[in-house]
Amino acid sequence: MDKLDAVPAFSLRQLTYFLVAAEEGTISSAAARLHVSQSAISLAITELERALKVQLCVRRKAHGITLTPSGTQVLHHARALLRHATELQAESAGSPDELSGRLAMGCYPTLAPTVLPHLLHGFSTRHPRVTVDFTEGAQDALQQSLLTGELDLAVLYDMEIQPEIVQVELYRRAPHVVLPAAHPLAALNEVALRDLADEPMILLDSSPSSHHTLRMCADAGIKPLVRHRTSSFETARSLVGRGLGYAVQIQRPANDRTYEGLPVVHRAIAELRGYEVAVLLAWPRHTRLSRRAASLIAFCQETLSDDVPI
């Protein structure tokens, strides 16, 4: 173990006040959130800047605070330090064999309906003293939140993963076409994208799903006629159910009816026979995993797999 040669010149309280001010964007909002005076927040940031010998933010009365490049870097380290401090406190207060504390989880929106309920219920049953908070968002935003320390883990598709992100594969799913039940091609077990080239498409317009779908169409030699765009998985299915076009999706709900009760069908894509997309659990490469995070990874690998229906 490395020897501690000097006591840090800053406190966890100063880091906490700085982190909350950065998240809230104003001194007043940070003070309200922490139930302390604005002067206490301002003084803590000033003392932290003095201890670190850098300017962390620009404070403007009418415009809140803006982090400097140094402030952004310190914020990343502050999140990690405070997370470890919270973990130490939680583990010291309870049994060494019992996990406790909070985990921040990210999930790509189309994966959330099938992954999150299973994960939240199952992991909480196994570790009742751990609270898992979740955030849904675009894949690039989730990866950025992992790298800045806002999230511990995230469930993502194996698409456009940054090199600073480590991942394990949970399961695989094949892309499929969603059609109205009355569509002439619905009677087939497999549909070719080229047979839909002249029909309107409902594009799931959320990165990287939209890029992936358009690339698959290009590889099949077609340029789809995108009629509607939506970031909602269920809205896309509902528009298909109304006969307004077809969609290409990966996740498939157990119920093949829309919110209006209109039936839709899911058919394999002829040009993509044998092709599947991996669903991943990801975390920052240079972050030490907490016991909670490591346990959640193990739980996901155990219960979210191709052999376990979800």
Coordinates of C-alpha atoms in Angstrom, one line a residue:
M1 CA 0.0 0.0 0.0
D2 CA 1.2 3.5 -0.9
K3 CA 2.3 5.6 2.1
L4 CA 0.4 8.8 2.7
D5 CA 3.1 11.5 2.7
A6 CA 0.8 14.5 3.2
V7 CA -2.7 15.2 4.4
P8 CA -4.9 16.6 1.6
A9 CA -5.5 20.4 2.0
F10 CA -9.2 20.1 1.1
S11 CA -12.2 18.3 2.7
L12 CA -14.9 16.0 1.4
R13 CA -17.4 18.7 2.4
Q14 CA -15.7 21.2 0.0
L15 CA -15.8 18.6 -2.8
T16 CA -19.5 17.9 -2.1
Y17 CA -20.4 21.6 -2.2
F18 CA -18.4 22.1 -5.4
L19 CA -20.0 19.0 -7.0
V20 CA -23.5 20.1 -6.2
A21 CA -22.9 23.7 -7.4
A22 CA -21.6 22.3 -10.7
E23 CA -24.6 20.0 -11.1
E24 CA -27.1 22.7 -10.2
G25 CA -25.4 25.5 -12.1
T26 CA -26.0 28.2 -9.5
I27 CA -24.8 28.8 -6.0
S28 CA -28.4 29.5 -4.8
S29 CA -29.7 26.2 -6.2
A30 CA -26.9 24.3 -4.6
A31 CA -27.5 26.0 -1.3
A32 CA -31.2 25.1 -1.4
R33 CA -30.4 21.5 -2.3
L34 CA -27.9 21.1 0.6
H35 CA -29.9 23.2 3.0
V36 CA -27.0 25.5 3.8
S37 CA -26.4 29.2 3.1
Q38 CA -25.1 30.5 -0.2
S39 CA -22.1 32.0 1.5
A40 CA -21.2 28.5 2.8
I41 CA -21.2 27.2 -0.8
S42 CA -19.2 30.1 -2.1
L43 CA -16.6 29.9 0.7
A44 CA -16.2 26.2 0.2
I45 CA -15.5 26.6 -3.5
T46 CA -13.0 29.4 -2.8
E47 CA -11.2 27.4 -0.2
L48 CA -11.1 24.4 -2.6
E49 CA -9.6 26.6 -5.3
R50 CA -7.0 27.9 -2.9
A51 CA -6.1 24.3 -1.8
L52 CA -5.8 23.0 -5.3
K53 CA -4.2 26.2 -6.7
V54 CA -6.6 26.3 -9.7
Q55 CA -9.7 28.3 -10.7
L56 CA -12.5 25.8 -10.8
C57 CA -15.3 28.0 -12.1
V58 CA -16.3 31.5 -13.3
R59 CA -19.0 32.9 -11.0
R60 CA -21.4 35.4 -12.5
K61 CA -24.3 36.6 -10.4
A62 CA -26.9 36.6 -13.2
H63 CA -25.7 33.6 -15.1
G64 CA -24.6 31.1 -12.4
I65 CA -21.3 29.3 -12.6
T66 CA -19.4 28.0 -15.5
L67 CA -16.7 25.3 -15.0
T68 CA -13.2 26.0 -16.3
P69 CA -11.3 23.1 -17.9
S70 CA -9.5 22.5 -14.6
G71 CA -12.9 22.5 -12.9
T72 CA -14.3 19.9 -15.2
Q73 CA -11.3 17.7 -14.5
V74 CA -11.6 18.2 -10.7
L75 CA -15.4 17.5 -10.9
H76 CA -14.6 14.0 -12.4
H77 CA -12.2 13.2 -9.6
A78 CA -14.6 14.6 -7.0
R79 CA -17.4 12.3 -8.1
A80 CA -15.1 9.3 -7.8
L81 CA -13.7 10.3 -4.4
L82 CA -17.2 11.0 -3.0
R83 CA -18.5 7.7 -4.3
H84 CA -15.7 5.8 -2.6
A85 CA -16.3 7.8 0.6
T86 CA -20.0 6.9 0.5
E87 CA -19.2 3.3 -0.1
L88 CA -16.8 3.2 2.8
Q89 CA -19.4 4.7 5.1
A90 CA -22.1 2.3 4.0
E91 CA -19.9 -0.8 4.3
S92 CA -18.6 0.3 7.7
A93 CA -22.1 0.8 9.0
G94 CA -23.4 -2.6 8.0
S95 CA -22.2 -6.2 7.8
P96 CA -19.0 -6.7 5.7
D97 CA -20.8 -9.4 3.8
E98 CA -23.9 -7.3 3.1
L99 CA -23.9 -4.8 0.2
S100 CA -25.5 -1.4 0.8
G101 CA -25.5 2.1 -0.8
R102 CA -26.5 3.5 -4.2
L103 CA -25.7 2.6 -7.8
A104 CA -26.3 4.9 -10.8
M105 CA -27.4 2.9 -13.8
G106 CA -27.8 4.1 -17.4
C107 CA -29.9 2.3 -20.0
Y108 CA -30.6 2.8 -23.7
P109 CA -34.4 3.6 -24.0
T110 CA -35.4 0.7 -26.2
L111 CA -33.7 -1.8 -23.9
A112 CA -35.1 -0.3 -20.7
P113 CA -38.6 -1.9 -20.8
T114 CA -37.2 -5.4 -20.9
V115 CA -34.0 -5.0 -19.0
L116 CA -34.7 -2.5 -16.1
P117 CA -37.7 -4.1 -14.4
H118 CA -36.0 -7.5 -14.3
L119 CA -32.8 -6.0 -13.1
L120 CA -34.3 -3.6 -10.5
H121 CA -36.6 -6.3 -9.0
G122 CA -34.1 -9.2 -9.0
F123 CA -31.0 -7.3 -7.8
S124 CA -33.0 -5.5 -5.1
T125 CA -34.4 -8.8 -3.9
R126 CA -30.9 -10.2 -3.6
H127 CA -29.3 -7.1 -2.1
P128 CA -32.2 -5.1 -0.4
R129 CA -29.8 -2.5 1.1
V130 CA -28.6 -1.4 -2.4
T131 CA -30.6 1.3 -4.2
V132 CA -30.3 1.3 -8.0
D133 CA -31.2 4.6 -9.6
F134 CA -31.5 4.6 -13.4
T135 CA -31.3 7.1 -16.2
E136 CA -32.4 6.5 -19.8
G137 CA -30.7 8.3 -22.7
A138 CA -29.0 8.2 -26.1
Q139 CA -26.0 5.9 -26.3
D140 CA -23.4 8.7 -26.7
A141 CA -24.8 10.6 -23.8
L142 CA -24.8 7.5 -21.5
Q143 CA -21.1 6.9 -22.4
Q144 CA -20.2 10.4 -21.6
S145 CA -22.0 10.1 -18.3
L146 CA -20.0 7.0 -17.5
L147 CA -16.7 8.8 -18.3
T148 CA -17.6 11.8 -16.1
G149 CA -18.5 9.6 -13.2
E150 CA -22.2 10.4 -13.2
L151 CA -23.1 6.7 -13.9
D152 CA -21.5 3.5 -12.5
L153 CA -22.8 1.2 -15.3
A154 CA -24.9 1.3 -18.4
V155 CA -26.8 -1.2 -20.6
L156 CA -26.0 -0.4 -24.3
Y157 CA -26.0 -1.9 -27.7
D158 CA -22.7 -3.0 -29.2
M159 CA -22.6 0.0 -31.5
E160 CA -20.2 3.0 -31.5
I161 CA -18.6 2.1 -28.2
Q162 CA -15.8 4.5 -27.2
P163 CA -12.4 2.9 -26.5
E164 CA -12.4 4.2 -22.9
I165 CA -15.4 2.0 -22.1
V166 CA -15.1 -1.6 -20.9
Q167 CA -18.0 -3.9 -21.7
V168 CA -19.3 -7.5 -21.2
E169 CA -21.8 -9.1 -23.4
L170 CA -25.2 -10.0 -21.9
Y171 CA -27.1 -11.4 -24.8
R172 CA -27.8 -11.1 -28.5
R173 CA -30.9 -10.2 -30.5
A174 CA -31.6 -10.3 -34.3
P175 CA -33.0 -7.2 -36.0
H176 CA -36.5 -7.7 -37.4
V177 CA -39.1 -5.9 -39.5
V178 CA -42.3 -4.8 -37.8
L179 CA -45.4 -4.8 -40.1
P180 CA -49.1 -4.3 -39.8
A181 CA -50.8 -7.7 -39.4
A182 CA -52.8 -7.1 -42.6
H183 CA -49.7 -6.3 -44.7
P184 CA -49.3 -8.6 -47.7
L185 CA -45.8 -9.7 -46.6
A186 CA -47.0 -10.5 -43.0
A187 CA -47.8 -14.1 -44.1
L188 CA -44.1 -14.8 -44.8
N189 CA -41.7 -16.0 -42.1
E190 CA -38.9 -13.8 -43.6
V191 CA -39.1 -10.4 -45.4
A192 CA -36.5 -8.9 -47.6
L193 CA -35.8 -5.2 -47.1
R194 CA -35.6 -4.7 -50.9
D195 CA -39.3 -5.7 -51.0
L196 CA -40.1 -2.8 -48.8
A197 CA -38.0 -0.3 -50.7
D198 CA -41.0 1.6 -52.1
E199 CA -43.0 1.7 -48.8
P200 CA -42.8 4.3 -46.1
M201 CA -40.6 3.6 -43.1
I202 CA -41.1 4.6 -39.5
L203 CA -37.5 5.3 -38.3
L204 CA -36.5 4.9 -34.7
D205 CA -34.6 8.2 -34.6
S206 CA -32.3 7.7 -31.6
S207 CA -28.5 7.4 -31.9
P208 CA -27.1 4.9 -32.7
S209 CA -30.3 2.9 -33.7
S210 CA -31.1 5.2 -36.6
H211 CA -27.5 5.0 -38.0
H212 CA -27.6 1.2 -37.6
T213 CA -30.9 0.9 -39.4
L214 CA -29.9 3.1 -42.3
R215 CA -26.6 1.3 -42.6
M216 CA -28.4 -2.1 -42.8
C217 CA -30.7 -0.7 -45.5
A218 CA -27.7 0.6 -47.5
D219 CA -26.0 -2.8 -47.2
A220 CA -29.2 -4.3 -48.6
G221 CA -28.9 -1.9 -51.5
I222 CA -31.9 0.3 -50.7
K223 CA -32.5 3.9 -49.6
P224 CA -35.6 3.8 -47.3
L225 CA -38.4 6.2 -47.7
V226 CA -38.5 7.6 -44.2
R227 CA -42.0 8.9 -43.6
H228 CA -42.0 9.5 -39.9
R229 CA -39.2 9.7 -37.2
T230 CA -39.7 9.0 -33.5
S231 CA -37.4 8.5 -30.6
S232 CA -40.0 6.2 -29.0
F233 CA -39.9 2.5 -29.5
E234 CA -43.7 2.2 -28.7
T235 CA -44.7 5.1 -30.9
A236 CA -42.9 3.4 -33.8
R237 CA -44.9 0.2 -33.2
S238 CA -48.2 2.2 -32.9
L239 CA -47.6 4.0 -36.2
V240 CA -46.9 0.6 -37.8
G241 CA -50.1 -0.8 -36.3
R242 CA -52.0 2.1 -38.0
G243 CA -50.6 1.1 -41.4
L244 CA -48.5 4.2 -41.7
G245 CA -45.3 2.3 -42.6
Y246 CA -42.9 -0.5 -41.5
A247 CA -40.2 -0.3 -38.9
V248 CA -36.9 -2.1 -38.2
Q249 CA -36.3 -2.9 -34.5
I250 CA -34.2 -5.2 -32.3
Q251 CA -36.2 -5.5 -29.1
R252 CA -39.5 -7.4 -29.3
P253 CA -42.2 -7.0 -26.6
A254 CA -44.1 -10.1 -25.6
N255 CA -47.4 -8.5 -26.7
D256 CA -47.7 -8.1 -30.4
R257 CA -50.4 -5.4 -30.1
T258 CA -50.1 -1.6 -29.9
Y259 CA -51.6 0.6 -27.2
E260 CA -54.7 0.9 -29.4
G261 CA -55.0 -2.9 -29.6
L262 CA -53.9 -3.1 -33.2
P263 CA -51.9 -6.2 -34.1
V264 CA -48.4 -6.0 -35.6
V265 CA -46.1 -8.8 -36.7
H266 CA -42.4 -9.3 -36.4
R267 CA -40.6 -10.9 -39.3
A268 CA -36.9 -12.0 -39.8
I269 CA -35.0 -10.0 -42.4
A270 CA -33.8 -12.0 -45.3
E271 CA -30.6 -10.0 -46.0
L272 CA -29.6 -10.3 -42.3
R273 CA -30.0 -14.0 -41.8
G274 CA -27.7 -15.1 -39.0
Y275 CA -26.8 -11.5 -38.0
E276 CA -27.4 -10.4 -34.3
V277 CA -26.6 -7.4 -32.2
A278 CA -25.0 -7.8 -28.8
V279 CA -26.5 -6.1 -25.7
L280 CA -23.7 -5.0 -23.4
L281 CA -23.1 -3.9 -19.8
A282 CA -20.5 -1.1 -19.8
W283 CA -18.4 0.9 -17.4
P284 CA -15.3 3.3 -17.6
R285 CA -12.0 1.5 -18.3
H286 CA -10.0 3.4 -15.7
T287 CA -12.6 3.3 -12.8
R288 CA -12.2 0.9 -9.9
L289 CA -15.5 -1.0 -9.6
S290 CA -17.2 -0.9 -6.3
R291 CA -18.4 -4.1 -4.7
R292 CA -22.0 -3.1 -5.6
A293 CA -21.1 -2.6 -9.3
A294 CA -19.2 -5.8 -9.5
S295 CA -22.1 -7.7 -7.9
L296 CA -24.6 -6.1 -10.4
I297 CA -22.4 -7.1 -13.3
A298 CA -22.3 -10.7 -12.0
F299 CA -26.1 -10.6 -11.5
C300 CA -26.7 -9.4 -15.1
Q301 CA -24.4 -12.1 -16.5
E302 CA -26.2 -14.7 -14.5
T303 CA -29.8 -13.7 -15.3
L304 CA -29.7 -11.7 -18.6
S305 CA -28.6 -14.1 -21.3
D306 CA -29.7 -15.7 -24.5
D307 CA -30.8 -18.8 -22.4
V308 CA -32.9 -16.7 -19.9
P309 CA -36.1 -15.2 -21.3
I310 CA -36.7 -11.6 -20.4

